[in-house]
Amino acid sequence: MSTPQPLRIAVQKKGRLLDESILLLKECGIKIDNGRDQLKAAARNFPIEVLYLRNSDIPQYIQDGVADIGIIGENTIIEKKKKVEIVKKLGFSKCRLSLATPKDAPYNGVKDLDGKRIATSYPVSLQLFLDRNNITADIHEISGSVEIAPNIGLADAICDLVSTGSTLFKNGLEEQDIVLKSEAVIAASPKIDNERREILDRLLFRVNAVLEARNKKYLLMNVPTQKVPRVIEILPGLKSPTVLELAEEGWSSVHTVINEDRFWDVIDELKKEEAEGILIIGIEKIIN
Ligand code: AMP
């Protein structure tokens, strides 16, 4: 029997997505013999090979089938106009491509950009947006530090990636319209063969288990037995909690899985119902 060909996954060689991409593979139990200077590395315990590539080249490698899949920002796929299949949104590197103008310049909507100069590193995505809105503008493509363009008189507006908005703020710019929203995704090649598609399915099974568990906590607490029905009412989204009798008469232990951010909303109410010994435990994986 021939050994199966490994699934080749492209990740950023350096950049914002790299650390989260490698962490995700690690949380999926995949051990990579990593040498940062290497172009590729094999995994020890899963049929996968990691290719470290330049961010902007990844969509092309995936489209051509040189890589079977890749972890890449959705916006890069759009910008590079590549035909790849988005198989999973990963929930990190969330950002938006936005239009921004100087804070003190009047702005009453995208129509105001007609005939104006817009600086960007994402000319394709911007042009698609302008076309959709029937606007003709002069796009100045620059490769970095786009946010200083209005200050130095190069452009009237910019179109750039924003996550917190602090870079815009520091440069006296105001976010006006969102061109597109983006996050890191797993994209697959149209040329992926059946053997590797099977490996991809196994990988996606693990990725789903990891992503499902992020932000979820296992919650345990002791509650006077007579308060259990009320506590169940308070806990959001609770379908079927585990309720166990404690050795101490009149007390029960309630266990459930909860979204961590929602937990903080109900903590005071739980305490009012005399819940005590509250434990919040991280979950590694959830298999549904
Ligand atoms: P890099 O190679 O570090 O420039 O990574 C660029 C990719 O990171 C972009 O194509 C986006 O998908 C993603 N990203 C997420 N947030 C931001 C941000 N605030 N600025 C730039 N890129 C971002």
PDB file of C-alpha atoms and ligand atoms in Angstrom:
ATOM      1  CA  MET A   1       0.000   0.000   0.000  1.00  0.00           C
ATOM      2  CA  SER A   2       1.341   3.445  -0.883  1.00  0.00           C
ATOM      3  CA  THR A   3       1.722   5.961   1.943  1.00  0.00           C
ATOM      4  CA  PRO A   4      -0.851   8.758   1.682  1.00  0.00           C
ATOM      5  CA  GLN A   5       0.398  12.100   0.406  1.00  0.00           C
ATOM      6  CA  PRO A   6       0.332  14.705   3.190  1.00  0.00           C
ATOM      7  CA  LEU A   7      -2.094  17.616   3.083  1.00  0.00           C
ATOM      8  CA  ARG A   8      -0.059  20.726   2.276  1.00  0.00           C
ATOM      9  CA  ILE A   9      -1.180  23.723   4.310  1.00  0.00           C
ATOM     10  CA  ALA A  10       0.101  27.215   3.549  1.00  0.00           C
ATOM     11  CA  VAL A  11       0.505  29.617   6.468  1.00  0.00           C
ATOM     12  CA  GLN A  12       2.077  33.058   6.705  1.00  0.00           C
ATOM     13  CA  LYS A  13       5.858  33.032   6.906  1.00  0.00           C
ATOM     14  CA  LYS A  14       5.587  36.107   9.090  1.00  0.00           C
ATOM     15  CA  GLY A  15       2.792  38.480   9.949  1.00  0.00           C
ATOM     16  CA  ARG A  16      -0.312  38.864  12.023  1.00  0.00           C
ATOM     17  CA  LEU A  17      -1.869  35.517  11.253  1.00  0.00           C
ATOM     18  CA  LEU A  18       1.182  33.335  11.910  1.00  0.00           C
ATOM     19  CA  ASP A  19       1.042  32.879  15.688  1.00  0.00           C
ATOM     20  CA  GLU A  20      -2.700  32.152  15.771  1.00  0.00           C
ATOM     21  CA  SER A  21      -2.379  29.768  12.816  1.00  0.00           C
ATOM     22  CA  ILE A  22       0.342  27.737  14.518  1.00  0.00           C
ATOM     23  CA  LEU A  23      -1.535  27.806  17.836  1.00  0.00           C
ATOM     24  CA  LEU A  24      -4.636  26.434  16.125  1.00  0.00           C
ATOM     25  CA  LEU A  25      -2.681  23.514  14.634  1.00  0.00           C
ATOM     26  CA  LYS A  26      -1.112  22.866  18.025  1.00  0.00           C
ATOM     27  CA  GLU A  27      -4.500  22.862  19.740  1.00  0.00           C
ATOM     28  CA  CYS A  28      -5.606  20.367  17.110  1.00  0.00           C
ATOM     29  CA  GLY A  29      -2.917  18.083  18.518  1.00  0.00           C
ATOM     30  CA  ILE A  30      -0.636  18.487  15.504  1.00  0.00           C
ATOM     31  CA  LYS A  31       3.056  18.521  16.339  1.00  0.00           C
ATOM     32  CA  ILE A  32       5.145  20.371  13.803  1.00  0.00           C
ATOM     33  CA  ASP A  33       8.904  20.017  13.638  1.00  0.00           C
ATOM     34  CA  ASN A  34       9.356  23.698  13.272  1.00  0.00           C
ATOM     35  CA  GLY A  35      12.290  25.565  12.005  1.00  0.00           C
ATOM     36  CA  ARG A  36      11.211  29.149  11.424  1.00  0.00           C
ATOM     37  CA  ASP A  37      13.811  29.523   8.701  1.00  0.00           C
ATOM     38  CA  GLN A  38      12.517  26.507   6.842  1.00  0.00           C
ATOM     39  CA  LEU A  39      10.131  26.890   3.950  1.00  0.00           C
ATOM     40  CA  LYS A  40       8.297  23.724   4.889  1.00  0.00           C
ATOM     41  CA  ALA A  41       7.927  21.466   7.879  1.00  0.00           C
ATOM     42  CA  ALA A  42       6.251  18.095   8.332  1.00  0.00           C
ATOM     43  CA  ALA A  43       4.012  17.169  11.231  1.00  0.00           C
ATOM     44  CA  ARG A  44       5.081  14.219  13.339  1.00  0.00           C
ATOM     45  CA  ASN A  45       1.678  12.794  14.161  1.00  0.00           C
ATOM     46  CA  PHE A  46      -0.702  13.883  11.375  1.00  0.00           C
ATOM     47  CA  PRO A  47      -0.381  13.637   7.560  1.00  0.00           C
ATOM     48  CA  ILE A  48       0.182  17.330   7.048  1.00  0.00           C
ATOM     49  CA  GLU A  49       3.009  19.466   5.706  1.00  0.00           C
ATOM     50  CA  VAL A  50       3.220  23.170   6.578  1.00  0.00           C
ATOM     51  CA  LEU A  51       4.430  25.584   3.886  1.00  0.00           C
ATOM     52  CA  TYR A  52       5.559  28.978   5.201  1.00  0.00           C
ATOM     53  CA  LEU A  53       4.796  31.542   2.492  1.00  0.00           C
ATOM     54  CA  ARG A  54       4.408  35.269   1.973  1.00  0.00           C
ATOM     55  CA  ASN A  55       0.895  36.365   2.874  1.00  0.00           C
ATOM     56  CA  SER A  56       0.116  37.892  -0.502  1.00  0.00           C
ATOM     57  CA  ASP A  57       1.320  34.785  -2.396  1.00  0.00           C
ATOM     58  CA  ILE A  58      -0.840  32.295  -0.485  1.00  0.00           C
ATOM     59  CA  PRO A  59      -4.078  32.623  -2.557  1.00  0.00           C
ATOM     60  CA  GLN A  60      -2.140  31.939  -5.773  1.00  0.00           C
ATOM     61  CA  TYR A  61      -0.433  28.841  -4.316  1.00  0.00           C
ATOM     62  CA  ILE A  62      -3.810  27.511  -3.181  1.00  0.00           C
ATOM     63  CA  GLN A  63      -5.510  28.215  -6.516  1.00  0.00           C
ATOM     64  CA  ASP A  64      -2.696  26.439  -8.378  1.00  0.00           C
ATOM     65  CA  GLY A  65      -2.785  23.453  -6.029  1.00  0.00           C
ATOM     66  CA  VAL A  66       0.810  23.904  -4.874  1.00  0.00           C
ATOM     67  CA  ALA A  67      -0.773  24.118  -1.438  1.00  0.00           C
ATOM     68  CA  ASP A  68      -3.982  22.113  -0.842  1.00  0.00           C
ATOM     69  CA  ILE A  69      -5.270  24.518   1.785  1.00  0.00           C
ATOM     70  CA  GLY A  70      -4.136  27.683   3.514  1.00  0.00           C
ATOM     71  CA  ILE A  71      -4.866  29.915   6.461  1.00  0.00           C
ATOM     72  CA  ILE A  72      -5.392  33.390   5.105  1.00  0.00           C
ATOM     73  CA  GLY A  73      -7.389  36.597   5.624  1.00  0.00           C
ATOM     74  CA  GLU A  74     -10.584  36.603   3.536  1.00  0.00           C
ATOM     75  CA  ASN A  75      -9.684  40.071   2.277  1.00  0.00           C
ATOM     76  CA  THR A  76      -6.459  38.767   0.715  1.00  0.00           C
ATOM     77  CA  ILE A  77      -8.436  36.195  -1.304  1.00  0.00           C
ATOM     78  CA  ILE A  78     -10.704  38.966  -2.619  1.00  0.00           C
ATOM     79  CA  GLU A  79      -7.818  41.327  -3.301  1.00  0.00           C
ATOM     80  CA  LYS A  80      -5.898  38.688  -5.248  1.00  0.00           C
ATOM     81  CA  LYS A  81      -9.037  37.604  -7.178  1.00  0.00           C
ATOM     82  CA  LYS A  82      -8.261  33.915  -6.665  1.00  0.00           C
ATOM     83  CA  LYS A  83     -10.724  31.053  -7.044  1.00  0.00           C
ATOM     84  CA  VAL A  84     -10.416  29.125  -3.825  1.00  0.00           C
ATOM     85  CA  GLU A  85     -13.073  27.611  -1.572  1.00  0.00           C
ATOM     86  CA  ILE A  86     -13.529  29.037   1.926  1.00  0.00           C
ATOM     87  CA  VAL A  87     -14.120  25.929   4.030  1.00  0.00           C
ATOM     88  CA  LYS A  88     -13.982  27.380   7.541  1.00  0.00           C
ATOM     89  CA  LYS A  89     -14.046  30.815   9.142  1.00  0.00           C
ATOM     90  CA  LEU A  90     -11.643  30.819  12.060  1.00  0.00           C
ATOM     91  CA  GLY A  91     -12.807  33.789  14.156  1.00  0.00           C
ATOM     92  CA  PHE A  92      -9.401  35.460  14.548  1.00  0.00           C
ATOM     93  CA  SER A  93      -7.672  38.374  12.758  1.00  0.00           C
ATOM     94  CA  LYS A  94     -11.031  40.049  12.457  1.00  0.00           C
ATOM     95  CA  CYS A  95     -10.810  43.383  10.712  1.00  0.00           C
ATOM     96  CA  ARG A  96     -12.631  45.549   8.224  1.00  0.00           C
ATOM     97  CA  LEU A  97     -11.474  47.341   5.107  1.00  0.00           C
ATOM     98  CA  SER A  98     -12.789  50.847   5.586  1.00  0.00           C
ATOM     99  CA  LEU A  99     -12.822  54.238   3.974  1.00  0.00           C
ATOM    100  CA  ALA A 100     -11.621  57.060   6.182  1.00  0.00           C
ATOM    101  CA  THR A 101     -11.371  60.811   5.713  1.00  0.00           C
ATOM    102  CA  PRO A 102      -9.718  63.622   7.722  1.00  0.00           C
ATOM    103  CA  LYS A 103     -11.790  64.345  10.818  1.00  0.00           C
ATOM    104  CA  ASP A 104     -12.275  68.020   9.985  1.00  0.00           C
ATOM    105  CA  ALA A 105     -13.276  67.499   6.317  1.00  0.00           C
ATOM    106  CA  PRO A 106     -17.021  67.406   5.590  1.00  0.00           C
ATOM    107  CA  TYR A 107     -18.328  63.952   4.598  1.00  0.00           C
ATOM    108  CA  ASN A 108     -21.921  63.117   3.760  1.00  0.00           C
ATOM    109  CA  GLY A 109     -21.601  59.651   2.322  1.00  0.00           C
ATOM    110  CA  VAL A 110     -19.694  57.716  -0.351  1.00  0.00           C
ATOM    111  CA  LYS A 111     -20.957  60.016  -3.116  1.00  0.00           C
ATOM    112  CA  ASP A 112     -18.577  62.645  -1.711  1.00  0.00           C
ATOM    113  CA  LEU A 113     -15.666  60.501  -2.899  1.00  0.00           C
ATOM    114  CA  ASP A 114     -16.593  60.997  -6.561  1.00  0.00           C
ATOM    115  CA  GLY A 115     -13.592  62.520  -8.332  1.00  0.00           C
ATOM    116  CA  LYS A 116     -11.433  62.329  -5.208  1.00  0.00           C
ATOM    117  CA  ARG A 117      -8.040  60.683  -4.642  1.00  0.00           C
ATOM    118  CA  ILE A 118      -8.050  57.604  -2.382  1.00  0.00           C
ATOM    119  CA  ALA A 119      -4.843  55.987  -1.125  1.00  0.00           C
ATOM    120  CA  THR A 120      -4.894  52.246  -0.443  1.00  0.00           C
ATOM    121  CA  SER A 121      -2.920  49.006  -0.474  1.00  0.00           C
ATOM    122  CA  TYR A 122      -6.088  47.185  -1.551  1.00  0.00           C
ATOM    123  CA  PRO A 123      -6.973  48.658  -4.974  1.00  0.00           C
ATOM    124  CA  VAL A 124      -9.003  45.674  -6.220  1.00  0.00           C
ATOM    125  CA  SER A 125     -11.320  45.512  -3.222  1.00  0.00           C
ATOM    126  CA  LEU A 126     -11.726  49.293  -3.301  1.00  0.00           C
ATOM    127  CA  GLN A 127     -12.477  49.384  -7.045  1.00  0.00           C
ATOM    128  CA  LEU A 128     -15.187  46.697  -6.614  1.00  0.00           C
ATOM    129  CA  PHE A 129     -16.762  48.826  -3.893  1.00  0.00           C
ATOM    130  CA  LEU A 130     -16.592  52.030  -5.953  1.00  0.00           C
ATOM    131  CA  ASP A 131     -18.103  50.257  -8.977  1.00  0.00           C
ATOM    132  CA  ARG A 132     -20.992  48.955  -6.848  1.00  0.00           C
ATOM    133  CA  ASN A 133     -21.650  52.527  -5.746  1.00  0.00           C
ATOM    134  CA  ASN A 134     -21.183  54.107  -9.200  1.00  0.00           C
ATOM    135  CA  ILE A 135     -18.324  56.260  -8.026  1.00  0.00           C
ATOM    136  CA  THR A 136     -15.298  57.251 -10.051  1.00  0.00           C
ATOM    137  CA  ALA A 137     -12.277  58.032  -7.937  1.00  0.00           C
ATOM    138  CA  ASP A 138      -8.561  58.178  -8.471  1.00  0.00           C
ATOM    139  CA  ILE A 139      -6.989  55.215  -6.649  1.00  0.00           C
ATOM    140  CA  HIS A 140      -3.399  55.703  -5.475  1.00  0.00           C
ATOM    141  CA  GLU A 141      -1.874  52.345  -4.687  1.00  0.00           C
ATOM    142  CA  ILE A 142       0.730  52.507  -1.938  1.00  0.00           C
ATOM    143  CA  SER A 143       2.203  49.567  -0.085  1.00  0.00           C
ATOM    144  CA  GLY A 144       2.258  50.822   3.500  1.00  0.00           C
ATOM    145  CA  SER A 145       1.665  53.709   5.938  1.00  0.00           C
ATOM    146  CA  VAL A 146      -1.478  54.573   4.021  1.00  0.00           C
ATOM    147  CA  GLU A 147      -2.837  56.533   6.975  1.00  0.00           C
ATOM    148  CA  ILE A 148      -0.386  59.409   6.467  1.00  0.00           C
ATOM    149  CA  ALA A 149      -1.436  60.008   2.839  1.00  0.00           C
ATOM    150  CA  PRO A 150      -4.047  62.724   3.579  1.00  0.00           C
ATOM    151  CA  ASN A 151      -1.637  64.543   5.937  1.00  0.00           C
ATOM    152  CA  ILE A 152       1.034  64.847   3.276  1.00  0.00           C
ATOM    153  CA  GLY A 153      -1.419  65.909   0.593  1.00  0.00           C
ATOM    154  CA  LEU A 154      -1.248  62.673  -1.401  1.00  0.00           C
ATOM    155  CA  ALA A 155      -4.932  61.796  -1.068  1.00  0.00           C
ATOM    156  CA  ASP A 156      -8.318  63.058   0.129  1.00  0.00           C
ATOM    157  CA  ALA A 157      -9.281  59.753   1.713  1.00  0.00           C
ATOM    158  CA  ILE A 158      -7.797  56.371   2.498  1.00  0.00           C
ATOM    159  CA  CYS A 159      -9.054  52.805   2.322  1.00  0.00           C
ATOM    160  CA  ASP A 160      -7.287  50.572   4.830  1.00  0.00           C
ATOM    161  CA  LEU A 161      -7.682  47.653   7.217  1.00  0.00           C
ATOM    162  CA  VAL A 162      -8.945  48.627  10.631  1.00  0.00           C
ATOM    163  CA  SER A 163      -9.353  46.556  13.751  1.00  0.00           C
ATOM    164  CA  THR A 164      -9.426  48.837  16.805  1.00  0.00           C
ATOM    165  CA  GLY A 165      -9.437  52.139  14.911  1.00  0.00           C
ATOM    166  CA  SER A 166      -6.554  53.541  16.994  1.00  0.00           C
ATOM    167  CA  THR A 167      -4.250  54.087  13.981  1.00  0.00           C
ATOM    168  CA  LEU A 168      -6.952  56.148  12.258  1.00  0.00           C
ATOM    169  CA  PHE A 169      -7.562  58.124  15.430  1.00  0.00           C
ATOM    170  CA  LYS A 170      -3.854  58.879  15.925  1.00  0.00           C
ATOM    171  CA  ASN A 171      -3.684  60.236  12.377  1.00  0.00           C
ATOM    172  CA  GLY A 172      -6.729  62.475  12.676  1.00  0.00           C
ATOM    173  CA  LEU A 173      -8.870  60.276  10.440  1.00  0.00           C
ATOM    174  CA  GLU A 174     -12.465  59.201  10.817  1.00  0.00           C
ATOM    175  CA  GLU A 175     -13.805  55.847   9.661  1.00  0.00           C
ATOM    176  CA  GLN A 176     -16.681  56.469   7.251  1.00  0.00           C
ATOM    177  CA  ASP A 177     -17.783  53.404   5.273  1.00  0.00           C
ATOM    178  CA  ILE A 178     -16.984  49.711   5.489  1.00  0.00           C
ATOM    179  CA  VAL A 179     -15.842  48.253   2.167  1.00  0.00           C
ATOM    180  CA  LEU A 180     -15.676  44.665   3.459  1.00  0.00           C
ATOM    181  CA  LYS A 181     -15.281  42.629   6.623  1.00  0.00           C
ATOM    182  CA  SER A 182     -12.618  39.986   6.979  1.00  0.00           C
ATOM    183  CA  GLU A 183     -11.310  37.281   9.296  1.00  0.00           C
ATOM    184  CA  ALA A 184      -8.844  34.417   9.008  1.00  0.00           C
ATOM    185  CA  VAL A 185     -10.236  31.438   7.104  1.00  0.00           C
ATOM    186  CA  ILE A 186      -9.161  28.031   5.889  1.00  0.00           C
ATOM    187  CA  ALA A 187      -9.319  28.107   2.099  1.00  0.00           C
ATOM    188  CA  ALA A 188      -9.049  24.998  -0.068  1.00  0.00           C
ATOM    189  CA  SER A 189      -7.707  24.508  -3.561  1.00  0.00           C
ATOM    190  CA  PRO A 190     -10.048  23.648  -6.464  1.00  0.00           C
ATOM    191  CA  LYS A 191      -7.389  21.052  -7.311  1.00  0.00           C
ATOM    192  CA  ILE A 192      -7.393  19.174  -4.006  1.00  0.00           C
ATOM    193  CA  ASP A 193      -7.659  15.396  -4.608  1.00  0.00           C
ATOM    194  CA  ASN A 194      -9.947  12.970  -2.764  1.00  0.00           C
ATOM    195  CA  GLU A 195      -7.211  11.522  -0.619  1.00  0.00           C
ATOM    196  CA  ARG A 196      -6.231  14.930   0.707  1.00  0.00           C
ATOM    197  CA  ARG A 197      -9.872  16.025   0.990  1.00  0.00           C
ATOM    198  CA  GLU A 198     -10.253  13.181   3.499  1.00  0.00           C
ATOM    199  CA  ILE A 199      -7.312  14.494   5.524  1.00  0.00           C
ATOM    200  CA  LEU A 200      -8.874  17.964   5.329  1.00  0.00           C
ATOM    201  CA  ASP A 201     -12.137  16.573   6.748  1.00  0.00           C
ATOM    202  CA  ARG A 202     -10.208  15.048   9.657  1.00  0.00           C
ATOM    203  CA  LEU A 203      -8.464  18.361  10.246  1.00  0.00           C
ATOM    204  CA  LEU A 204     -11.772  20.287  10.116  1.00  0.00           C
ATOM    205  CA  PHE A 205     -13.265  17.896  12.662  1.00  0.00           C
ATOM    206  CA  ARG A 206     -10.464  18.862  15.057  1.00  0.00           C
ATOM    207  CA  VAL A 207     -10.656  22.574  14.207  1.00  0.00           C
ATOM    208  CA  ASN A 208     -14.399  22.570  14.940  1.00  0.00           C
ATOM    209  CA  ALA A 209     -13.788  20.936  18.326  1.00  0.00           C
ATOM    210  CA  VAL A 210     -11.152  23.535  19.221  1.00  0.00           C
ATOM    211  CA  LEU A 211     -13.177  26.555  18.050  1.00  0.00           C
ATOM    212  CA  GLU A 212     -16.316  25.301  19.757  1.00  0.00           C
ATOM    213  CA  ALA A 213     -14.445  25.140  23.068  1.00  0.00           C
ATOM    214  CA  ARG A 214     -12.957  28.646  22.867  1.00  0.00           C
ATOM    215  CA  ASN A 215     -14.902  31.072  25.079  1.00  0.00           C
ATOM    216  CA  LYS A 216     -16.848  28.210  26.615  1.00  0.00           C
ATOM    217  CA  LYS A 217     -16.316  27.329  30.254  1.00  0.00           C
ATOM    218  CA  TYR A 218     -17.356  24.439  32.399  1.00  0.00           C
ATOM    219  CA  LEU A 219     -19.184  25.887  35.378  1.00  0.00           C
ATOM    220  CA  LEU A 220     -19.696  24.097  38.708  1.00  0.00           C
ATOM    221  CA  MET A 221     -21.306  25.476  41.839  1.00  0.00           C
ATOM    222  CA  ASN A 222     -22.972  24.405  45.019  1.00  0.00           C
ATOM    223  CA  VAL A 223     -26.535  25.584  45.482  1.00  0.00           C
ATOM    224  CA  PRO A 224     -29.184  25.015  48.178  1.00  0.00           C
ATOM    225  CA  THR A 225     -31.368  22.267  46.631  1.00  0.00           C
ATOM    226  CA  GLN A 226     -34.519  24.371  46.904  1.00  0.00           C
ATOM    227  CA  LYS A 227     -32.851  27.085  44.806  1.00  0.00           C
ATOM    228  CA  VAL A 228     -31.881  24.764  41.948  1.00  0.00           C
ATOM    229  CA  PRO A 229     -34.944  25.547  39.743  1.00  0.00           C
ATOM    230  CA  ARG A 230     -34.262  29.297  40.069  1.00  0.00           C
ATOM    231  CA  VAL A 231     -30.547  28.859  39.288  1.00  0.00           C
ATOM    232  CA  ILE A 232     -31.464  26.871  36.174  1.00  0.00           C
ATOM    233  CA  GLU A 233     -33.678  29.785  35.103  1.00  0.00           C
ATOM    234  CA  ILE A 234     -30.839  32.258  35.565  1.00  0.00           C
ATOM    235  CA  LEU A 235     -28.219  30.354  33.605  1.00  0.00           C
ATOM    236  CA  PRO A 236     -28.490  31.411  29.961  1.00  0.00           C
ATOM    237  CA  GLY A 237     -28.960  28.805  27.277  1.00  0.00           C
ATOM    238  CA  LEU A 238     -29.005  25.988  29.766  1.00  0.00           C
ATOM    239  CA  LYS A 239     -30.796  22.934  28.395  1.00  0.00           C
ATOM    240  CA  SER A 240     -29.935  20.090  30.636  1.00  0.00           C
ATOM    241  CA  PRO A 241     -27.654  20.819  33.552  1.00  0.00           C
ATOM    242  CA  THR A 242     -26.212  18.026  35.641  1.00  0.00           C
ATOM    243  CA  VAL A 243     -27.555  18.283  39.174  1.00  0.00           C
ATOM    244  CA  LEU A 244     -25.923  16.087  41.813  1.00  0.00           C
ATOM    245  CA  GLU A 245     -26.878  15.725  45.443  1.00  0.00           C
ATOM    246  CA  LEU A 246     -24.121  16.703  47.860  1.00  0.00           C
ATOM    247  CA  ALA A 247     -23.263  14.705  50.998  1.00  0.00           C
ATOM    248  CA  GLU A 248     -24.470  17.704  53.002  1.00  0.00           C
ATOM    249  CA  GLU A 249     -28.237  17.498  53.161  1.00  0.00           C
ATOM    250  CA  GLY A 250     -30.185  20.231  51.384  1.00  0.00           C
ATOM    251  CA  TRP A 251     -27.332  21.106  48.987  1.00  0.00           C
ATOM    252  CA  SER A 252     -26.759  20.212  45.348  1.00  0.00           C
ATOM    253  CA  SER A 253     -23.998  20.694  42.828  1.00  0.00           C
ATOM    254  CA  VAL A 254     -24.962  22.177  39.453  1.00  0.00           C
ATOM    255  CA  HIS A 255     -22.705  21.652  36.403  1.00  0.00           C
ATOM    256  CA  THR A 256     -23.072  23.203  32.993  1.00  0.00           C
ATOM    257  CA  VAL A 257     -21.232  24.632  29.985  1.00  0.00           C
ATOM    258  CA  ILE A 258     -21.580  28.363  29.454  1.00  0.00           C
ATOM    259  CA  ASN A 259     -20.216  31.165  27.287  1.00  0.00           C
ATOM    260  CA  GLU A 260     -17.677  32.962  29.436  1.00  0.00           C
ATOM    261  CA  ASP A 261     -18.814  36.459  28.419  1.00  0.00           C
ATOM    262  CA  ARG A 262     -22.391  35.691  29.439  1.00  0.00           C
ATOM    263  CA  PHE A 263     -21.275  34.246  32.735  1.00  0.00           C
ATOM    264  CA  TRP A 264     -20.219  37.647  34.080  1.00  0.00           C
ATOM    265  CA  ASP A 265     -23.740  38.957  33.434  1.00  0.00           C
ATOM    266  CA  VAL A 266     -25.327  36.451  35.811  1.00  0.00           C
ATOM    267  CA  ILE A 267     -22.757  36.051  38.590  1.00  0.00           C
ATOM    268  CA  ASP A 268     -24.507  38.504  40.945  1.00  0.00           C
ATOM    269  CA  GLU A 269     -27.856  36.817  40.488  1.00  0.00           C
ATOM    270  CA  LEU A 270     -26.326  33.411  41.189  1.00  0.00           C
ATOM    271  CA  LYS A 271     -24.804  34.700  44.385  1.00  0.00           C
ATOM    272  CA  LYS A 272     -28.172  36.155  45.426  1.00  0.00           C
ATOM    273  CA  GLU A 273     -29.539  32.608  45.167  1.00  0.00           C
ATOM    274  CA  GLU A 274     -26.758  31.546  47.567  1.00  0.00           C
ATOM    275  CA  ALA A 275     -24.650  29.735  44.969  1.00  0.00           C
ATOM    276  CA  GLU A 276     -21.189  29.123  46.421  1.00  0.00           C
ATOM    277  CA  GLY A 277     -17.941  27.380  45.622  1.00  0.00           C
ATOM    278  CA  ILE A 278     -18.329  28.542  42.021  1.00  0.00           C
ATOM    279  CA  LEU A 279     -15.673  27.035  39.757  1.00  0.00           C
ATOM    280  CA  ILE A 280     -15.100  28.091  36.141  1.00  0.00           C
ATOM    281  CA  ILE A 281     -12.919  25.658  34.243  1.00  0.00           C
ATOM    282  CA  GLY A 282     -11.479  26.033  30.738  1.00  0.00           C
ATOM    283  CA  ILE A 283     -12.534  23.443  28.154  1.00  0.00           C
ATOM    284  CA  GLU A 284      -9.996  22.170  25.625  1.00  0.00           C
ATOM    285  CA  LYS A 285     -12.244  20.599  23.014  1.00  0.00           C
ATOM    286  CA  ILE A 286     -15.964  20.123  22.440  1.00  0.00           C
ATOM    287  CA  ILE A 287     -17.050  17.290  20.167  1.00  0.00           C
ATOM    288  CA  ASN A 288     -20.663  17.615  19.093  1.00  0.00           C
TER     289      ASN A 288
HETATM  290  P1  AMP B   1       0.307  40.921   7.496  1.00  0.00           P
HETATM  291  O1  AMP B   1       1.005  39.926   6.637  1.00  0.00           O
HETATM  292  O2  AMP B   1       0.772  40.911   8.918  1.00  0.00           O
HETATM  293  O3  AMP B   1       0.235  42.291   6.914  1.00  0.00           O
HETATM  294  O4  AMP B   1      -1.203  40.396   7.604  1.00  0.00           O
HETATM  295  C1  AMP B   1      -2.171  40.962   6.852  1.00  0.00           C
HETATM  296  C2  AMP B   1      -3.489  40.321   7.109  1.00  0.00           C
HETATM  297  O5  AMP B   1      -3.828  40.375   8.494  1.00  0.00           O
HETATM  298  C3  AMP B   1      -4.549  41.120   6.409  1.00  0.00           C
HETATM  299  O6  AMP B   1      -4.708  40.722   5.076  1.00  0.00           O
HETATM  300  C4  AMP B   1      -5.775  40.869   7.247  1.00  0.00           C
HETATM  301  O7  AMP B   1      -6.431  39.697   6.797  1.00  0.00           O
HETATM  302  C5  AMP B   1      -5.219  40.627   8.639  1.00  0.00           C
HETATM  303  N1  AMP B   1      -5.466  41.765   9.550  1.00  0.00           N
HETATM  304  C6  AMP B   1      -6.222  41.714  10.641  1.00  0.00           C
HETATM  305  N2  AMP B   1      -6.295  42.909  11.252  1.00  0.00           N
HETATM  306  C7  AMP B   1      -5.550  43.749  10.564  1.00  0.00           C
HETATM  307  C8  AMP B   1      -5.220  45.143  10.707  1.00  0.00           C
HETATM  308  N3  AMP B   1      -5.705  45.903  11.685  1.00  0.00           N
HETATM  309  N4  AMP B   1      -4.380  45.682   9.816  1.00  0.00           N
HETATM  310  C9  AMP B   1      -3.879  44.924   8.841  1.00  0.00           C
HETATM  311  N5  AMP B   1      -4.171  43.618   8.646  1.00  0.00           N
HETATM  312  C10 AMP B   1      -4.999  43.025   9.492  1.00  0.00           C
END
